[in-house]
Amino acid sequence: MSTVTELINVAQGNMPAHAAPPRFVDLLQEGLVPKERLGRLAGELYQLVRCDRRSFAVIAARFPDAPAGDLYLAMAEGEGEALRLLVDFAAALGIDVQALRGHDPLPLAQAYPAYLTQSAVFGTSSDIALALLANAQESGRTYARIADALVTRYGFQEPDVAHFRFFAETPQPLLDQAVATLESGLAAGDDPMAAVRCARTVHALESEFWTCLARDLDIG
């Protein structure tokens, strides 16, 4: 695997067998998710984003030099902005920050941020960079679908769903930083197959997050 493109292709080729259909998003697009479940969505995302922000700060501290340090600091800053926008979504649901902080998370829904923390603490600089590159497009489509459904099916205004629009498209400069980080890490001896496993696991656990939110809806 001599190029980043080849490694991304290998990572993505490992994903379909581990993917779960985003049933929650499908139901949301049909207008079949009760409003109270949207409150759970806000609470779960609040716990997830807060954890991811800290994880990116940790890995930035472990690998402070460019390009990795710049990438992970930018990602931590992005999670901070996403957190602010998520509070706006919660407010549109009548949920305040205190309630978000007090949300009792679903254990399996939080497996994704827990694994990301593990990768940030114990992984290489390449692992999360490849996970970002391999997953960004599919994850972005999921968030775009959610934003569209919230507007068209549930009557939210665009400012209310800015959190989901934020994650719907990864800025190209961030992707370029991820490519540079991956190239640098591999050149320094990072294990490419460990990075592939990280990307695959991130994909599977992100799918599990949405599966958890659909559980017990008893529709269809």
Short mmCIF file of C-alpha atoms in Angstrom, two decimals:
data_model
loop_
_atom_site.label_atom_id
_atom_site.label_comp_id
_atom_site.label_asym_id
_atom_site.label_seq_id
_atom_site.Cartn_x
_atom_site.Cartn_y
_atom_site.Cartn_z
CA MET A 1 0.00 0.00 0.00
CA SER A 2 2.16 2.81 -1.27
CA THR A 3 -0.35 5.64 -1.47
CA VAL A 4 -2.97 7.21 0.74
CA THR A 5 -5.59 6.61 -1.95
CA GLU A 6 -4.86 2.89 -1.94
CA LEU A 7 -5.11 2.76 1.84
CA ILE A 8 -8.44 4.61 1.82
CA ASN A 9 -9.73 2.13 -0.75
CA VAL A 10 -8.65 -0.80 1.42
CA ALA A 11 -10.30 0.75 4.48
CA GLN A 12 -13.55 1.40 2.65
CA GLY A 13 -13.50 -2.09 1.19
CA ASN A 14 -13.47 -3.47 4.73
CA MET A 15 -16.58 -1.53 5.76
CA PRO A 16 -19.73 -2.90 4.07
CA ALA A 17 -19.82 -6.15 6.01
CA HIS A 18 -19.74 -4.21 9.27
CA ALA A 19 -22.32 -1.59 8.36
CA ALA A 20 -25.82 -1.43 9.79
CA PRO A 21 -28.57 0.34 7.85
CA PRO A 22 -29.24 3.78 9.35
CA ARG A 23 -32.84 2.85 10.25
CA PHE A 24 -33.17 5.86 12.50
CA VAL A 25 -32.40 8.17 9.58
CA ASP A 26 -34.80 6.27 7.32
CA LEU A 27 -37.58 6.65 9.89
CA LEU A 28 -36.73 10.28 10.39
CA GLN A 29 -37.10 10.95 6.67
CA GLU A 30 -40.54 9.33 6.82
CA GLY A 31 -41.54 11.51 9.77
CA LEU A 32 -41.95 8.44 11.99
CA VAL A 33 -39.57 9.34 14.82
CA PRO A 34 -41.46 10.78 17.82
CA LYS A 35 -40.40 14.21 19.04
CA GLU A 36 -39.29 12.80 22.38
CA ARG A 37 -36.78 10.61 20.53
CA LEU A 38 -35.32 13.80 19.05
CA GLY A 39 -34.57 14.85 22.60
CA ARG A 40 -32.63 11.64 23.05
CA LEU A 41 -30.78 12.38 19.82
CA ALA A 42 -29.73 15.76 21.21
CA GLY A 43 -28.64 14.23 24.52
CA GLU A 44 -26.64 11.42 22.95
CA LEU A 45 -24.93 13.77 20.53
CA TYR A 46 -24.07 16.16 23.36
CA GLN A 47 -22.26 13.39 25.21
CA LEU A 48 -20.57 12.21 22.01
CA VAL A 49 -19.37 15.60 20.81
CA ARG A 50 -18.03 16.62 24.22
CA CYS A 51 -16.05 13.38 24.37
CA ASP A 52 -14.73 13.72 20.81
CA ARG A 53 -13.59 17.27 21.50
CA ARG A 54 -11.46 16.06 24.40
CA SER A 55 -10.16 13.10 22.40
CA PHE A 56 -8.92 15.31 19.58
CA ALA A 57 -7.27 17.61 22.11
CA VAL A 58 -5.51 14.59 23.62
CA ILE A 59 -4.14 13.30 20.33
CA ALA A 60 -3.08 16.83 19.36
CA ALA A 61 -1.07 16.95 22.57
CA ARG A 62 0.49 13.54 21.82
CA PHE A 63 1.47 14.58 18.29
CA PRO A 64 1.91 18.36 18.50
CA ASP A 65 4.05 18.86 15.41
CA ALA A 66 2.55 19.64 12.00
CA PRO A 67 0.74 18.18 10.20
CA ALA A 68 -0.85 15.98 12.90
CA GLY A 69 -0.96 18.67 15.57
CA ASP A 70 -2.63 21.13 13.21
CA LEU A 71 -5.18 18.52 12.07
CA TYR A 72 -6.25 17.40 15.51
CA LEU A 73 -6.36 20.89 16.98
CA ALA A 74 -8.59 21.92 14.08
CA MET A 75 -10.81 18.91 14.72
CA ALA A 76 -11.06 19.77 18.42
CA GLU A 77 -12.02 23.33 17.53
CA GLY A 78 -14.60 21.99 15.08
CA GLU A 79 -16.19 19.86 17.80
CA GLY A 80 -16.41 22.97 19.96
CA GLU A 81 -18.34 24.77 17.24
CA ALA A 82 -20.53 21.71 16.69
CA LEU A 83 -21.30 21.63 20.41
CA ARG A 84 -22.47 25.24 20.33
CA LEU A 85 -24.72 24.53 17.35
CA LEU A 86 -26.10 21.43 19.05
CA VAL A 87 -27.24 23.56 21.97
CA ASP A 88 -29.28 25.58 19.47
CA PHE A 89 -30.94 22.39 18.20
CA ALA A 90 -31.74 21.35 21.76
CA ALA A 91 -33.17 24.78 22.51
CA ALA A 92 -35.55 24.38 19.56
CA LEU A 93 -36.76 21.21 21.29
CA GLY A 94 -37.19 23.06 24.60
CA ILE A 95 -34.14 21.39 26.14
CA ASP A 96 -31.57 23.46 28.02
CA VAL A 97 -27.87 22.80 28.60
CA GLN A 98 -28.45 21.52 32.11
CA ALA A 99 -30.77 18.84 30.75
CA LEU A 100 -28.23 17.91 28.07
CA ARG A 101 -25.54 17.50 30.72
CA GLY A 102 -27.88 15.35 32.79
CA HIS A 103 -28.83 13.06 29.92
CA ASP A 104 -28.34 9.40 30.79
CA PRO A 105 -26.62 8.00 27.68
CA LEU A 106 -27.28 4.66 26.05
CA PRO A 107 -24.10 2.62 26.66
CA LEU A 108 -23.80 1.19 23.15
CA ALA A 109 -24.55 4.56 21.56
CA GLN A 110 -21.46 5.87 23.31
CA ALA A 111 -19.21 3.04 22.12
CA TYR A 112 -18.09 5.18 19.19
CA PRO A 113 -16.69 8.11 21.24
CA ALA A 114 -15.22 5.64 23.74
CA TYR A 115 -13.31 3.92 20.95
CA LEU A 116 -12.20 7.26 19.56
CA THR A 117 -10.78 8.12 22.98
CA GLN A 118 -8.94 4.80 23.03
CA SER A 119 -7.48 5.58 19.61
CA ALA A 120 -6.50 9.08 20.69
CA VAL A 121 -4.70 7.78 23.80
CA PHE A 122 -3.09 4.62 22.43
CA GLY A 123 -3.18 4.85 18.63
CA THR A 124 -0.79 6.34 16.11
CA SER A 125 -1.14 9.70 14.41
CA SER A 126 -2.33 7.87 11.28
CA ASP A 127 -5.27 5.98 12.77
CA ILE A 128 -7.86 8.71 13.21
CA ALA A 129 -6.63 10.50 10.09
CA LEU A 130 -7.50 7.46 7.98
CA ALA A 131 -10.81 7.02 9.81
CA LEU A 132 -11.71 10.59 8.87
CA LEU A 133 -10.73 10.16 5.22
CA ALA A 134 -12.48 6.82 4.81
CA ASN A 135 -15.70 7.76 6.61
CA ALA A 136 -16.21 11.46 5.88
CA GLN A 137 -18.33 11.09 2.74
CA GLU A 138 -20.78 8.52 4.12
CA SER A 139 -21.03 10.23 7.49
CA GLY A 140 -21.63 13.55 5.76
CA ARG A 141 -24.51 12.07 3.75
CA THR A 142 -26.10 10.79 6.95
CA TYR A 143 -25.96 14.20 8.61
CA ALA A 144 -27.31 15.90 5.48
CA ARG A 145 -30.25 13.48 5.43
CA ILE A 146 -30.98 14.22 9.07
CA ALA A 147 -30.90 17.98 8.53
CA ASP A 148 -33.18 17.71 5.50
CA ALA A 149 -35.65 15.50 7.36
CA LEU A 150 -35.77 17.78 10.39
CA VAL A 151 -36.63 20.73 8.15
CA THR A 152 -39.08 19.05 5.78
CA ARG A 153 -40.77 16.58 8.13
CA TYR A 154 -40.56 18.24 11.53
CA GLY A 155 -40.71 21.94 10.72
CA PHE A 156 -37.35 23.00 12.11
CA GLN A 157 -35.73 26.12 10.71
CA GLU A 158 -32.28 26.05 9.14
CA PRO A 159 -30.57 27.73 12.13
CA ASP A 160 -31.97 24.94 14.32
CA VAL A 161 -30.29 22.21 12.25
CA ALA A 162 -26.95 23.97 11.75
CA HIS A 163 -25.25 21.28 13.86
CA PHE A 164 -26.17 18.66 11.29
CA ARG A 165 -25.25 20.88 8.34
CA PHE A 166 -21.88 21.46 10.01
CA PHE A 167 -21.06 17.75 9.84
CA ALA A 168 -22.67 17.24 6.44
CA GLU A 169 -19.59 18.42 4.56
CA THR A 170 -15.99 18.11 5.70
CA PRO A 171 -13.94 21.15 4.60
CA GLN A 172 -11.35 20.28 1.97
CA PRO A 173 -8.49 21.93 3.92
CA LEU A 174 -9.22 19.54 6.81
CA LEU A 175 -9.17 16.56 4.46
CA ASP A 176 -5.88 17.82 3.01
CA GLN A 177 -4.45 18.00 6.54
CA ALA A 178 -5.61 14.43 7.15
CA VAL A 179 -3.87 13.25 3.98
CA ALA A 180 -0.66 14.99 5.04
CA THR A 181 -0.93 13.48 8.53
CA LEU A 182 -1.45 10.01 7.13
CA GLU A 183 1.47 10.36 4.71
CA SER A 184 3.71 11.62 7.50
CA GLY A 185 2.68 8.87 9.91
CA LEU A 186 3.17 6.09 7.40
CA ALA A 187 6.57 7.47 6.44
CA ALA A 188 7.51 7.40 10.14
CA GLY A 189 6.58 3.72 10.41
CA ASP A 190 2.92 3.67 11.46
CA ASP A 191 1.23 0.33 10.78
CA PRO A 192 -1.14 0.83 7.83
CA MET A 193 -3.31 -2.16 8.75
CA ALA A 194 -3.80 -0.81 12.27
CA ALA A 195 -5.10 2.37 10.68
CA VAL A 196 -7.44 0.30 8.48
CA ARG A 197 -8.79 -1.47 11.56
CA CYS A 198 -9.39 1.87 13.24
CA ALA A 199 -11.27 3.21 10.23
CA ARG A 200 -13.38 0.06 10.02
CA THR A 201 -14.20 0.14 13.73
CA VAL A 202 -15.11 3.82 13.67
CA HIS A 203 -17.47 3.12 10.78
CA ALA A 204 -19.11 0.17 12.55
CA LEU A 205 -19.56 2.03 15.84
CA GLU A 206 -20.92 5.14 14.15
CA SER A 207 -23.51 2.87 12.50
CA GLU A 208 -24.27 1.39 15.92
CA PHE A 209 -24.94 4.87 17.27
CA TRP A 210 -27.80 5.36 14.82
CA THR A 211 -29.04 1.80 15.39
CA CYS A 212 -29.30 2.48 19.13
CA LEU A 213 -31.43 5.54 18.49
CA ALA A 214 -33.87 3.49 16.39
CA ARG A 215 -34.21 0.73 18.96
CA ASP A 216 -37.64 0.21 20.55
CA LEU A 217 -39.42 2.50 18.12
CA ASP A 218 -41.64 -0.47 17.21
CA ILE A 219 -42.51 0.83 13.76
CA GLY A 220 -43.12 -1.47 10.81
#
